[in-house]
């Protein structure tokens, strides 16, 4: 709702829009009706010409029968004449060539004596048609014109009648019945409906089929009784069309409305609503031709132009208000510019101060970021060193077994080399060769042990690459072989093909496996035949490897602090409690997880999940 201050302007705008819309609508409607009248007159000319042309084609036919001697003799002699078959055949042939509905001859008493339909069971021959208006009109004036519905076949048509006479008297009447159905069909395809009404106000022709034999005005009982006597409409109901006159216009035009009655008519143009009606009497007949031009398009144009006028008026009104408002605001703006300039200067000063503060804060932030980057690098280096220290700790744990594994080959080497010298002095080359071959095998075995140890101890680059889990497991077991042999441990591997290939670092993965298998051995310390179960499989795009021991399992405290630094279940001085912490960190760097739990059948099980290698993502 507008405020009280704007209420007068709002009311003025409404009044201006209403007056402008009303005036524009009236003017546009008058102009549209004027154009429609000109178009309607042109349509009247076309309809009139087509109707005159259609009737004119047959107007001469009744008179030509008076030139036929057999027809005149048949009328003159009546039943005494034997010319009826010849005349019937002649009329039949003439009807076919002319394309009319029927041609027949009536004597002076009104009885049909010859007809083109003489072969049909419902032939006109013998009927008394003296009551028909066209017969009486022809007898009285020489010619007759009539539109009606046939009493025999109920077929509507236009009757053209002409008297037949000899030199002394009128002998009878020749009648041509013409169908105007083809003309009506041509009218049904034009842009505006048309209709022809007779002197009784009954529509006898129309471009809308449902309009035929309706009335333009209600009929009283006297008129209906007269129709029953003449049988002009063959007792049709003759219901009112429902046409009502709204207003009289110039040049005989009228605004009328036709109500919509019954089911919707199928037509190419509207048959109900408001129309511009233009009528013209047809020369030589008592008929009136009416063309109905629908006002829907005129009303739409008038409404659209009224809307344009309303919008235009509102636009001009709003434009005036905007110009007035602009003038006032320009004045206020000029007054406020000086204050704005002062505020701008003050803002510039504060911006400079704030910029200096932000620059200082930015420098501090950059220094802090650099410090954090240095701290992160230091932390990463410390983590790498911690991983390397874990490796060295594992090597220290393995050193006793490895020394034992190396001492035996060294002792054998000393014995075999001494024996080789003696066999060589004796000249026993074959035995010397055998000893040398055994020495070479022992050297290869020692090289394998030291090579695996050197590979394990090497500092890893940390770069992820495809790693076969089976191969990594074999390397870890090879490192632990002396300890496994010493503990008389049994390793059960369940790795069905295809072998999982994970994306990780080989050296670090082997470190994790060595730590898990070593922990399993520690958990079963003191058992005469410890058994370790190792399984690997692919689960949901993850390579899963599990290590299960058959020891006492993990208690609640161990499960709660399993991967915490410096937490250990071993005796004091045996371990630092960093093995699982380092292993969990390594696996996390791979994008995987390391978890521990108790197995339902006893013992502890550690599960390692690492992402599988994506074949679509190549790695060097």
Coordinates of C-alpha atoms in Angstrom, one line a residue:
X1 CA 0.0 0.0 0.0
X2 CA 1.3 3.5 -0.8
X3 CA 2.0 5.8 2.0
X4 CA -0.2 8.9 2.6
X5 CA 2.5 11.1 1.1
X6 CA 2.3 9.2 -2.2
X7 CA -1.4 8.5 -2.2
X8 CA -2.4 11.5 -4.4
X9 CA 0.2 10.6 -6.9
X10 CA -0.9 7.0 -6.9
X11 CA -4.6 8.0 -7.5
X12 CA -3.6 10.4 -10.2
X13 CA -1.6 7.6 -11.9
X14 CA -4.6 5.3 -11.7
X15 CA -7.0 7.9 -13.2
X16 CA -4.5 8.7 -16.0
X17 CA -4.1 5.0 -16.8
X18 CA -7.8 4.4 -16.8
X19 CA -8.7 7.3 -19.1
X20 CA -5.9 6.5 -21.5
X21 CA -6.8 2.8 -21.7
X22 CA -10.5 3.5 -22.2
X23 CA -9.8 6.1 -24.9
X24 CA -7.3 4.0 -26.7
X25 CA -9.6 1.0 -26.6
X26 CA -12.6 2.9 -28.0
X27 CA -10.5 4.4 -30.8
X28 CA -8.8 1.2 -31.7
X29 CA -12.1 -0.7 -31.7
X30 CA -13.7 1.9 -34.0
X31 CA -10.8 1.8 -36.4
X32 CA -10.9 -2.0 -36.4
X33 CA -14.6 -2.1 -37.0
X34 CA -14.2 0.4 -39.9
X35 CA -11.6 -1.8 -41.5
X36 CA -13.7 -4.9 -40.9
X37 CA -16.7 -3.2 -42.6
X38 CA -14.6 -2.6 -45.7
X39 CA -13.5 -6.2 -45.7
X40 CA -17.1 -7.3 -45.1
X41 CA -18.4 -5.3 -48.1
X42 CA -15.8 -7.0 -50.3
X43 CA -16.9 -10.4 -49.0
X44 CA -20.6 -9.5 -49.7
X45 CA -19.6 -8.8 -53.3
X46 CA -17.8 -12.1 -53.6
X47 CA -20.7 -14.1 -52.0
X48 CA -23.3 -12.4 -54.1
X49 CA -21.4 -13.0 -57.3
X50 CA -20.9 -16.7 -56.5
X51 CA -24.6 -17.2 -55.7
X52 CA -25.7 -15.3 -58.9
X53 CA -23.3 -17.3 -61.0
X54 CA -24.5 -20.6 -59.5
X55 CA -28.2 -19.8 -60.1
X56 CA -27.6 -18.2 -63.5
X57 CA -26.2 -21.4 -64.8
X58 CA -29.6 -23.0 -64.7
X59 CA -32.0 -20.0 -65.2
X60 CA -32.5 -20.6 -68.9
X61 CA -33.3 -24.3 -68.6
X62 CA -37.0 -24.2 -67.8
X63 CA -37.7 -21.9 -70.8
X64 CA -35.9 -24.3 -73.2
X65 CA -38.4 -27.0 -72.5
X66 CA -41.0 -24.9 -74.3
X67 CA -39.0 -25.4 -77.5
X68 CA -39.4 -29.1 -77.3
X69 CA -42.5 -30.1 -79.4
X70 CA -43.0 -33.4 -77.6
X71 CA -43.3 -31.7 -74.3
X72 CA -45.9 -29.2 -75.5
X73 CA -47.9 -32.0 -77.2
X74 CA -47.8 -34.1 -74.0
X75 CA -49.3 -31.1 -72.1
X76 CA -51.8 -30.4 -74.8
X77 CA -53.2 -33.9 -75.2
X78 CA -52.7 -35.2 -71.6
X79 CA -53.4 -38.8 -71.1
X80 CA -54.4 -39.3 -74.8
X81 CA -50.8 -38.7 -75.8
X82 CA -48.4 -41.6 -76.0
X83 CA -45.3 -39.3 -75.8
X84 CA -44.8 -39.6 -72.0
X85 CA -42.0 -42.3 -72.3
X86 CA -40.1 -40.2 -74.8
X87 CA -40.4 -37.0 -72.7
X88 CA -39.3 -38.8 -69.5
X89 CA -36.2 -40.2 -71.3
X90 CA -35.5 -36.7 -72.7
X91 CA -35.8 -35.1 -69.2
X92 CA -33.7 -37.9 -67.7
X93 CA -30.9 -37.3 -70.2
X94 CA -31.1 -33.5 -69.8
X95 CA -30.9 -33.8 -66.0
X96 CA -27.8 -35.9 -66.2
X97 CA -26.0 -33.5 -68.5
X98 CA -27.1 -30.4 -66.6
X99 CA -26.1 -31.8 -63.2
X100 CA -29.4 -30.8 -61.6
X101 CA -31.4 -32.7 -58.9
X102 CA -34.6 -33.1 -60.9
X103 CA -36.4 -31.8 -64.0
X104 CA -40.2 -32.3 -64.3
X105 CA -43.2 -30.9 -66.1
X106 CA -46.5 -30.0 -64.5
X107 CA -49.8 -29.6 -66.3
X108 CA -52.1 -26.6 -65.8
X109 CA -53.9 -28.4 -63.0
X110 CA -50.7 -28.9 -61.0
X111 CA -50.2 -32.6 -61.7
X112 CA -46.7 -33.9 -62.7
X113 CA -47.0 -35.6 -66.1
X114 CA -43.2 -36.2 -66.8
X115 CA -40.1 -36.3 -64.7
X116 CA -36.4 -37.1 -65.0
X117 CA -36.7 -39.5 -62.0
X118 CA -39.4 -41.6 -63.7
X119 CA -37.4 -44.8 -63.1
X120 CA -37.3 -44.3 -59.3
X121 CA -39.9 -45.7 -56.9
X122 CA -40.3 -42.3 -55.4
X123 CA -40.8 -40.6 -58.8
X124 CA -42.7 -37.2 -58.9
X125 CA -45.0 -38.4 -61.8
X126 CA -48.6 -38.2 -60.7
X127 CA -48.1 -36.0 -57.7
X128 CA -50.3 -32.9 -57.2
X129 CA -47.9 -29.9 -56.7
X130 CA -50.5 -27.2 -57.2
X131 CA -50.0 -26.1 -53.6
X132 CA -46.3 -25.3 -54.1
X133 CA -45.6 -21.5 -54.3
X134 CA -43.3 -21.8 -57.3
X135 CA -46.1 -23.4 -59.4
X136 CA -48.7 -20.7 -58.4
X137 CA -46.1 -17.9 -59.0
X138 CA -45.3 -19.3 -62.5
X139 CA -48.9 -19.6 -63.5
X140 CA -49.6 -16.0 -62.4
X141 CA -46.4 -14.3 -63.6
X142 CA -44.7 -16.7 -66.1
X143 CA -41.7 -17.6 -63.8
X144 CA -41.3 -18.7 -60.3
X145 CA -38.4 -18.9 -57.8
X146 CA -38.5 -20.9 -54.6
X147 CA -36.2 -22.6 -52.1
X148 CA -37.7 -25.4 -50.2
X149 CA -37.4 -29.0 -49.1
X150 CA -38.9 -31.7 -51.4
X151 CA -42.0 -33.3 -50.2
X152 CA -41.1 -36.7 -51.7
X153 CA -37.4 -37.2 -50.9
X154 CA -36.9 -34.5 -48.3
X155 CA -34.1 -33.0 -50.3
X156 CA -33.5 -29.2 -50.1
X157 CA -33.0 -27.4 -53.3
X158 CA -33.7 -24.2 -55.4
X159 CA -36.7 -24.5 -57.7
X160 CA -36.8 -22.5 -61.0
X161 CA -40.1 -22.6 -62.8
X162 CA -41.3 -21.3 -66.1
X163 CA -44.7 -21.6 -67.9
X164 CA -45.1 -23.6 -71.1
X165 CA -47.7 -22.3 -73.5
X166 CA -48.7 -22.5 -77.1
X167 CA -50.1 -19.7 -79.2
X168 CA -53.4 -19.5 -77.4
X169 CA -53.0 -20.7 -73.8
X170 CA -50.8 -21.8 -70.9
X171 CA -50.3 -25.5 -71.0
X172 CA -48.3 -26.1 -67.9
X173 CA -45.1 -25.4 -66.0
X174 CA -41.5 -26.7 -66.4
X175 CA -39.5 -27.0 -63.1
X176 CA -35.8 -27.3 -62.6
X177 CA -34.6 -28.3 -59.0
X178 CA -31.0 -27.3 -58.4
X179 CA -28.7 -28.2 -55.4
X180 CA -26.7 -25.4 -53.9
X181 CA -24.7 -27.8 -51.7
X182 CA -21.5 -27.3 -53.7
X183 CA -21.8 -23.6 -53.2
X184 CA -22.2 -24.0 -49.5
X185 CA -19.1 -26.2 -49.3
X186 CA -17.1 -23.5 -51.0
X187 CA -18.3 -21.0 -48.5
X188 CA -17.3 -23.2 -45.6
X189 CA -13.6 -22.7 -46.4
X190 CA -13.5 -18.9 -46.4
X191 CA -12.5 -16.6 -43.5
X192 CA -15.9 -15.4 -42.4
X193 CA -19.3 -17.3 -42.2
X194 CA -22.1 -16.3 -44.5
X195 CA -25.8 -17.2 -44.6
X196 CA -28.8 -16.6 -46.9
X197 CA -32.2 -16.0 -45.3
X198 CA -35.6 -16.0 -47.1
X199 CA -38.5 -13.7 -46.7
X200 CA -39.6 -15.6 -43.6
X201 CA -36.3 -15.1 -41.8
X202 CA -35.4 -18.8 -42.3
X203 CA -31.7 -19.5 -43.1
X204 CA -31.8 -21.6 -46.3
X205 CA -28.1 -21.5 -47.1
X206 CA -25.1 -21.2 -44.8
X207 CA -21.4 -21.8 -44.5
X208 CA -22.1 -23.4 -41.1
X209 CA -24.1 -26.6 -41.5
X210 CA -25.8 -26.3 -38.1
X211 CA -27.3 -22.9 -39.0
X212 CA -29.4 -24.2 -41.9
X213 CA -33.1 -24.1 -41.3
X214 CA -32.9 -22.0 -38.2
X215 CA -34.6 -18.7 -37.9
X216 CA -33.3 -15.2 -37.4
X217 CA -36.4 -14.3 -35.3
X218 CA -39.0 -16.4 -33.4
X219 CA -41.9 -17.6 -35.5
X220 CA -45.5 -17.4 -34.3
X221 CA -48.0 -20.2 -34.7
X222 CA -49.9 -18.6 -37.6
X223 CA -46.7 -18.5 -39.7
X224 CA -45.8 -22.1 -38.7
X225 CA -49.3 -23.2 -39.8
X226 CA -48.9 -21.6 -43.1
X227 CA -45.5 -23.4 -43.6
X228 CA -47.3 -26.7 -42.8
X229 CA -49.8 -26.0 -45.6
X230 CA -47.2 -25.1 -48.2
X231 CA -44.7 -27.7 -46.9
X232 CA -42.0 -25.3 -47.9
X233 CA -39.7 -26.6 -45.2
X234 CA -41.2 -30.1 -45.0
X235 CA -42.2 -29.7 -41.4
X236 CA -38.6 -28.9 -40.1
X237 CA -38.4 -27.7 -36.5
X238 CA -37.1 -24.2 -37.5
X239 CA -35.4 -23.4 -34.1
X240 CA -34.1 -19.9 -33.5
X241 CA -30.4 -19.3 -34.2
X242 CA -30.1 -17.1 -31.1
X243 CA -28.9 -14.0 -33.0
X244 CA -29.3 -10.8 -31.0
X245 CA -28.7 -7.3 -32.2
X246 CA -26.4 -5.2 -29.9
X247 CA -26.0 -1.9 -31.8
X248 CA -26.7 -0.2 -35.2
X249 CA -23.8 1.1 -37.1
X250 CA -23.3 3.2 -40.3
X251 CA -24.1 1.8 -43.8
X252 CA -26.6 -0.7 -42.5
X253 CA -24.0 -2.7 -40.5
X254 CA -24.9 -4.1 -37.1
X255 CA -23.2 -5.5 -34.0
X256 CA -24.8 -8.8 -33.2
X257 CA -24.1 -11.8 -30.9
X258 CA -24.8 -15.4 -31.3
X259 CA -25.1 -17.5 -28.2
X260 CA -23.4 -20.8 -27.9
X261 CA -26.0 -23.6 -27.8
X262 CA -25.4 -27.3 -27.5
X263 CA -22.2 -29.1 -28.2
X264 CA -19.4 -27.1 -29.8
X265 CA -19.7 -26.9 -33.6
X266 CA -16.8 -28.0 -35.8
X267 CA -15.8 -25.1 -38.0
X268 CA -12.7 -23.3 -39.3
X269 CA -13.9 -20.0 -37.8
X270 CA -15.7 -19.0 -34.6
X271 CA -19.5 -19.5 -34.8
X272 CA -20.4 -18.0 -31.4
X273 CA -19.7 -14.6 -29.8
X274 CA -19.8 -11.0 -31.1
X275 CA -20.0 -10.4 -34.9
X276 CA -20.2 -7.5 -37.3
X277 CA -23.3 -8.3 -39.5
X278 CA -23.5 -6.8 -43.0
X279 CA -26.5 -7.7 -45.2
X280 CA -27.6 -7.2 -48.8
X281 CA -30.8 -8.2 -50.6
X282 CA -30.3 -10.5 -53.6
X283 CA -31.7 -9.2 -56.8
X284 CA -34.5 -11.2 -58.4
X285 CA -35.2 -13.1 -55.1
X286 CA -36.8 -12.3 -51.7
X287 CA -33.6 -13.4 -50.1
X288 CA -31.0 -11.6 -48.0
X289 CA -27.3 -12.4 -47.9
X290 CA -25.6 -11.7 -44.6
X291 CA -21.8 -11.9 -43.9
X292 CA -20.7 -12.2 -40.2
X293 CA -17.2 -11.0 -39.4
X294 CA -16.1 -12.0 -35.9
X295 CA -14.9 -9.2 -33.6
X296 CA -12.5 -11.4 -31.6
X297 CA -9.4 -10.1 -33.6
X298 CA -10.7 -6.5 -33.4
X299 CA -11.2 -6.9 -29.6
X300 CA -7.7 -8.4 -29.2
X301 CA -6.1 -5.6 -31.1
X302 CA -8.1 -3.0 -29.1
X303 CA -7.1 -4.6 -25.8
X304 CA -3.5 -4.8 -26.8
X305 CA -3.4 -1.2 -28.0
X306 CA -5.2 -0.1 -24.8
X307 CA -2.5 -2.0 -22.8
X308 CA 0.2 -0.3 -24.8
X309 CA -1.4 3.1 -24.1
X310 CA -1.8 2.3 -20.4
X311 CA 1.8 1.2 -20.2
X312 CA 2.9 4.3 -22.2
X313 CA 0.9 6.6 -20.0
X314 CA 2.4 5.0 -16.9
X315 CA 5.8 5.2 -18.3
X316 CA 5.5 8.9 -19.1
X317 CA 4.1 9.6 -15.7
X318 CA 6.9 7.7 -14.0
X319 CA 9.4 9.4 -16.3
X320 CA 8.1 12.8 -15.2
X321 CA 8.3 11.7 -11.5
X322 CA 11.8 10.4 -12.1
X323 CA 12.9 13.6 -13.8
X324 CA 11.5 15.7 -10.9
X325 CA 13.1 13.3 -8.4
X326 CA 16.4 13.6 -10.3
X327 CA 16.3 17.3 -10.1
X328 CA 15.8 17.3 -6.4
X329 CA 18.5 14.7 -5.8
X330 CA 20.9 16.5 -8.0
X331 CA 20.5 19.5 -5.8
X332 CA 21.1 17.3 -2.7
X333 CA 24.0 15.7 -4.3
X334 CA 25.8 18.9 -5.0
X335 CA 25.2 19.9 -1.4
X336 CA 26.6 16.6 -0.2
X337 CA 29.6 16.5 -2.5
X338 CA 31.7 18.7 -0.2
X339 CA 31.0 16.5 2.8
X340 CA 31.8 13.5 0.7
X341 CA 35.1 14.9 -0.3
X342 CA 36.0 15.5 3.3
X343 CA 35.0 11.9 4.2
X344 CA 37.0 10.7 1.2
X345 CA 40.2 12.5 2.5
X346 CA 39.7 11.0 5.9
X347 CA 39.1 7.6 4.4
X348 CA 42.3 7.9 2.4
X349 CA 44.3 8.6 5.6
X350 CA 42.8 5.7 7.4
X351 CA 43.4 3.4 4.4
X352 CA 47.1 4.4 4.4
X353 CA 47.4 3.6 8.1
X354 CA 45.5 0.3 7.6
X355 CA 47.7 -0.6 4.7
X356 CA 50.9 -0.1 6.7
X357 CA 49.4 -2.3 9.5
X358 CA 48.4 -5.0 7.0
X359 CA 51.9 -4.9 5.4
X360 CA 53.5 -5.5 8.8
X361 CA 51.0 -8.2 9.6
X362 CA 51.6 -9.8 6.2
X363 CA 55.4 -9.8 6.8
X364 CA 54.9 -11.5 10.1
X365 CA 52.6 -14.1 8.5
X366 CA 55.1 -14.8 5.8
X367 CA 57.8 -15.3 8.5
X368 CA 55.6 -17.6 10.4
X369 CA 54.8 -19.6 7.3
X370 CA 58.5 -20.0 6.5
X371 CA 59.1 -21.1 10.1
X372 CA 56.3 -23.7 9.8
X373 CA 57.8 -24.9 6.5
X374 CA 61.2 -25.3 8.2
X375 CA 59.6 -27.1 11.1
X376 CA 57.7 -29.4 8.8
X377 CA 60.9 -30.2 6.9
X378 CA 62.7 -30.8 10.3
X379 CA 59.8 -33.0 11.4
X380 CA 59.9 -35.0 8.1
X381 CA 63.7 -35.5 8.5
X382 CA 63.2 -36.6 12.1
X383 CA 60.5 -39.1 11.0
X384 CA 62.8 -40.4 8.3
X385 CA 65.6 -40.7 10.9
X386 CA 63.2 -42.4 13.2
X387 CA 62.2 -44.9 10.5
X388 CA 66.0 -45.5 9.8
X389 CA 66.6 -45.9 13.5
X390 CA 63.8 -48.5 13.6
X391 CA 65.5 -50.4 10.8
X392 CA 68.8 -50.3 12.7
X393 CA 67.0 -51.5 15.9
X394 CA 65.6 -54.4 13.9
X395 CA 69.1 -55.1 12.5
X396 CA 70.5 -55.0 16.1
X397 CA 67.8 -57.6 17.1
X398 CA 68.9 -59.8 14.2
X399 CA 72.6 -59.3 14.6
X400 CA 73.1 -62.4 16.9
X401 CA 71.3 -64.7 14.5
X402 CA 73.1 -63.1 11.5
X403 CA 76.5 -63.5 13.2
X404 CA 75.7 -67.1 13.9
X405 CA 74.7 -67.6 10.3
X406 CA 78.0 -66.0 9.1
X407 CA 80.3 -67.8 11.7
X408 CA 79.3 -71.2 10.5
X409 CA 80.2 -70.5 6.8
X410 CA 83.4 -68.8 7.9
X411 CA 84.4 -71.8 10.0
X412 CA 83.6 -74.1 7.1
X413 CA 85.6 -71.8 4.7
X414 CA 88.6 -72.1 7.0
X415 CA 88.4 -75.9 7.2
X416 CA 87.7 -76.4 3.4
X417 CA 90.5 -74.0 2.5
X418 CA 93.1 -75.8 4.7
X419 CA 91.9 -79.2 3.4
X420 CA 92.2 -77.9 -0.1
X421 CA 95.8 -77.0 0.4
X422 CA 96.7 -80.5 1.6
X423 CA 94.7 -82.1 -1.3
X424 CA 96.5 -79.9 -3.7
X425 CA 99.9 -80.9 -2.3
X426 CA 98.9 -84.5 -2.7
X427 CA 97.8 -83.8 -6.3
X428 CA 94.1 -84.7 -5.6
X429 CA 92.7 -82.1 -8.0
X430 CA 89.1 -83.6 -8.0
X431 CA 88.7 -83.2 -4.3
X432 CA 90.3 -79.8 -4.4
X433 CA 87.7 -78.7 -7.0
X434 CA 84.9 -80.1 -4.9
X435 CA 86.1 -78.1 -1.8
X436 CA 86.4 -74.9 -4.0
X437 CA 82.9 -75.3 -5.3
X438 CA 81.6 -75.7 -1.7
X439 CA 83.6 -72.6 -0.7
X440 CA 81.9 -70.7 -3.6
X441 CA 78.4 -71.8 -2.5
X442 CA 79.2 -70.7 1.1
X443 CA 80.4 -67.3 -0.2
X444 CA 77.2 -66.9 -2.3
X445 CA 75.1 -67.6 0.8
X446 CA 77.1 -65.1 2.9
X447 CA 76.7 -62.5 0.1
X448 CA 72.9 -63.1 0.0
X449 CA 72.6 -62.6 3.8
X450 CA 74.7 -59.4 3.7
X451 CA 73.0 -58.2 0.5
X452 CA 69.6 -58.5 2.1
X453 CA 70.9 -56.8 5.2
X454 CA 72.4 -54.0 3.2
X455 CA 69.2 -53.5 1.1
X456 CA 67.1 -53.5 4.3
X457 CA 69.4 -51.0 6.0
X458 CA 69.5 -48.6 3.0
X459 CA 67.7 -45.3 3.5
X460 CA 64.4 -45.3 1.5
X461 CA 63.5 -42.5 -0.9
X462 CA 59.8 -42.8 0.2
X463 CA 58.6 -42.7 -3.5
X464 CA 55.5 -44.9 -4.1
X465 CA 55.8 -47.6 -6.8
X466 CA 54.2 -50.9 -7.7
X467 CA 55.2 -53.6 -5.2
X468 CA 54.3 -57.3 -5.3
X469 CA 53.2 -58.3 -1.7
X470 CA 54.5 -61.9 -2.2
X471 CA 58.0 -60.7 -3.1
X472 CA 58.1 -58.2 -0.2
X473 CA 57.0 -61.0 2.2
X474 CA 59.8 -63.3 0.9
X475 CA 62.4 -60.7 1.5
X476 CA 61.2 -60.1 5.0
X477 CA 61.2 -63.8 5.8
X478 CA 64.7 -64.1 4.3
X479 CA 65.9 -61.4 6.7
X480 CA 64.3 -63.2 9.6
X481 CA 65.4 -66.7 8.5
X482 CA 68.1 -67.1 11.2
X483 CA 65.7 -66.1 13.9
X484 CA 63.0 -68.3 12.6
X485 CA 65.4 -71.2 12.3
X486 CA 66.6 -70.6 15.9
X487 CA 63.0 -70.4 17.2
X488 CA 62.0 -73.5 15.2
X489 CA 59.1 -71.4 13.9
X490 CA 56.7 -72.6 11.2
X491 CA 55.5 -70.1 8.7
X492 CA 52.2 -70.8 6.9
X493 CA 51.6 -68.5 3.9
X494 CA 48.2 -68.3 2.2
X495 CA 48.6 -66.0 -0.8
X496 CA 46.5 -67.5 -3.7
X497 CA 47.1 -66.1 -7.2
X498 CA 46.8 -63.6 -8.6
X499 CA 49.4 -61.9 -6.5
X500 CA 48.2 -58.5 -5.1
X501 CA 50.3 -55.5 -6.3
X502 CA 50.1 -52.5 -4.0
X503 CA 51.3 -48.9 -4.5
X504 CA 53.9 -48.3 -1.8
X505 CA 57.6 -48.2 -1.0
X506 CA 59.3 -51.6 -1.0
X507 CA 62.0 -51.0 1.6
X508 CA 59.5 -49.5 4.1
X509 CA 57.0 -52.2 3.5
X510 CA 59.6 -54.9 4.3
X511 CA 60.4 -53.0 7.5
X512 CA 56.8 -53.2 8.5
X513 CA 56.6 -56.9 7.7
X514 CA 59.8 -57.6 9.6
X515 CA 58.5 -55.7 12.6
X516 CA 55.1 -57.6 12.6
X517 CA 56.6 -61.0 12.1
X518 CA 59.3 -60.3 14.8
X519 CA 56.5 -59.2 17.2
X520 CA 54.7 -62.5 16.5
X521 CA 57.8 -64.4 17.4
X522 CA 58.2 -62.4 20.6
X523 CA 54.6 -63.1 21.5
X524 CA 55.2 -66.9 21.2
X525 CA 58.6 -66.8 23.0
X526 CA 59.1 -70.1 25.0
X527 CA 56.8 -72.2 22.8
X528 CA 58.6 -75.3 21.4
X529 CA 57.0 -75.0 17.9
X530 CA 55.6 -71.5 17.3
X531 CA 53.4 -71.1 14.2
X532 CA 52.8 -67.9 12.3
X533 CA 50.0 -67.6 9.7
X534 CA 50.5 -65.0 6.9
X535 CA 47.7 -64.3 4.4
X536 CA 47.2 -61.8 1.6
X537 CA 44.2 -61.0 -0.6
X538 CA 42.4 -58.2 -2.5
X539 CA 39.4 -56.6 -0.7
X540 CA 37.5 -53.6 -2.2
X541 CA 40.4 -52.2 -4.2
X542 CA 42.7 -52.8 -1.2
X543 CA 45.6 -55.2 -0.8
X544 CA 45.1 -56.9 2.6
X545 CA 48.0 -58.7 4.4
X546 CA 47.4 -60.3 7.8
X547 CA 50.0 -61.7 10.3
X548 CA 48.6 -64.0 13.0
X549 CA 50.4 -65.5 16.0
X550 CA 49.3 -68.2 18.4
X551 CA 50.4 -66.5 21.5
X552 CA 48.4 -65.2 24.5
X553 CA 46.7 -62.4 22.5
X554 CA 46.2 -58.7 23.5
X555 CA 44.6 -57.6 26.7
X556 CA 42.3 -54.5 27.0
X557 CA 45.1 -52.2 28.0
X558 CA 47.3 -53.3 25.1
X559 CA 44.3 -52.8 22.6
X560 CA 43.7 -49.3 23.9
X561 CA 47.3 -48.1 23.6
X562 CA 48.5 -50.4 20.8
X563 CA 50.0 -47.8 18.5
X564 CA 51.0 -45.2 21.1
X565 CA 54.8 -44.3 21.2
X566 CA 56.9 -46.1 23.9
X567 CA 54.1 -48.5 24.9
X568 CA 55.2 -52.1 24.9
X569 CA 54.1 -55.4 26.4
X570 CA 57.6 -56.8 26.4
X571 CA 59.9 -57.0 29.4
X572 CA 61.9 -53.9 30.5
X573 CA 65.0 -53.4 28.3
X574 CA 63.7 -55.6 25.5
X575 CA 62.1 -52.9 23.3
X576 CA 61.4 -49.2 23.2
X577 CA 57.8 -49.4 22.1
X578 CA 58.3 -47.6 18.8
X579 CA 58.0 -50.5 16.4
X580 CA 54.2 -50.4 15.9
X581 CA 54.1 -46.6 16.0
X582 CA 56.7 -46.4 13.2
X583 CA 54.9 -49.1 11.2
X584 CA 51.5 -47.4 11.5
X585 CA 53.1 -44.1 10.3
X586 CA 54.7 -45.8 7.3
X587 CA 51.4 -47.5 6.3
X588 CA 49.5 -44.2 6.8
X589 CA 52.0 -42.6 4.3
X590 CA 51.0 -45.3 1.8
X591 CA 47.4 -44.2 2.2
X592 CA 46.5 -47.4 4.1
X593 CA 45.8 -48.6 7.6
X594 CA 47.3 -50.9 10.2
X595 CA 45.1 -52.5 12.8
X596 CA 45.4 -55.1 15.6
X597 CA 42.9 -57.4 17.2
X598 CA 42.5 -60.7 18.9
X599 CA 41.7 -63.7 16.7
X600 CA 38.5 -65.6 17.6
X601 CA 40.5 -68.9 17.8
X602 CA 43.3 -67.4 20.0
X603 CA 46.3 -65.3 19.5
X604 CA 46.7 -61.8 18.0
X605 CA 46.3 -60.8 14.4
X606 CA 47.6 -57.6 12.7
X607 CA 45.9 -56.5 9.4
X608 CA 47.6 -54.3 6.9
X609 CA 45.4 -52.6 4.2
X610 CA 47.2 -50.8 1.3
X611 CA 45.6 -49.3 -1.9
X612 CA 46.0 -51.6 -4.9
X613 CA 47.8 -50.4 -8.0
X614 CA 45.4 -48.6 -10.4
X615 CA 46.3 -49.9 -13.9
X616 CA 44.9 -46.7 -15.5
X617 CA 47.4 -44.6 -13.5
X618 CA 50.9 -45.4 -14.8
X619 CA 53.9 -45.1 -12.5
X620 CA 57.5 -45.0 -13.5

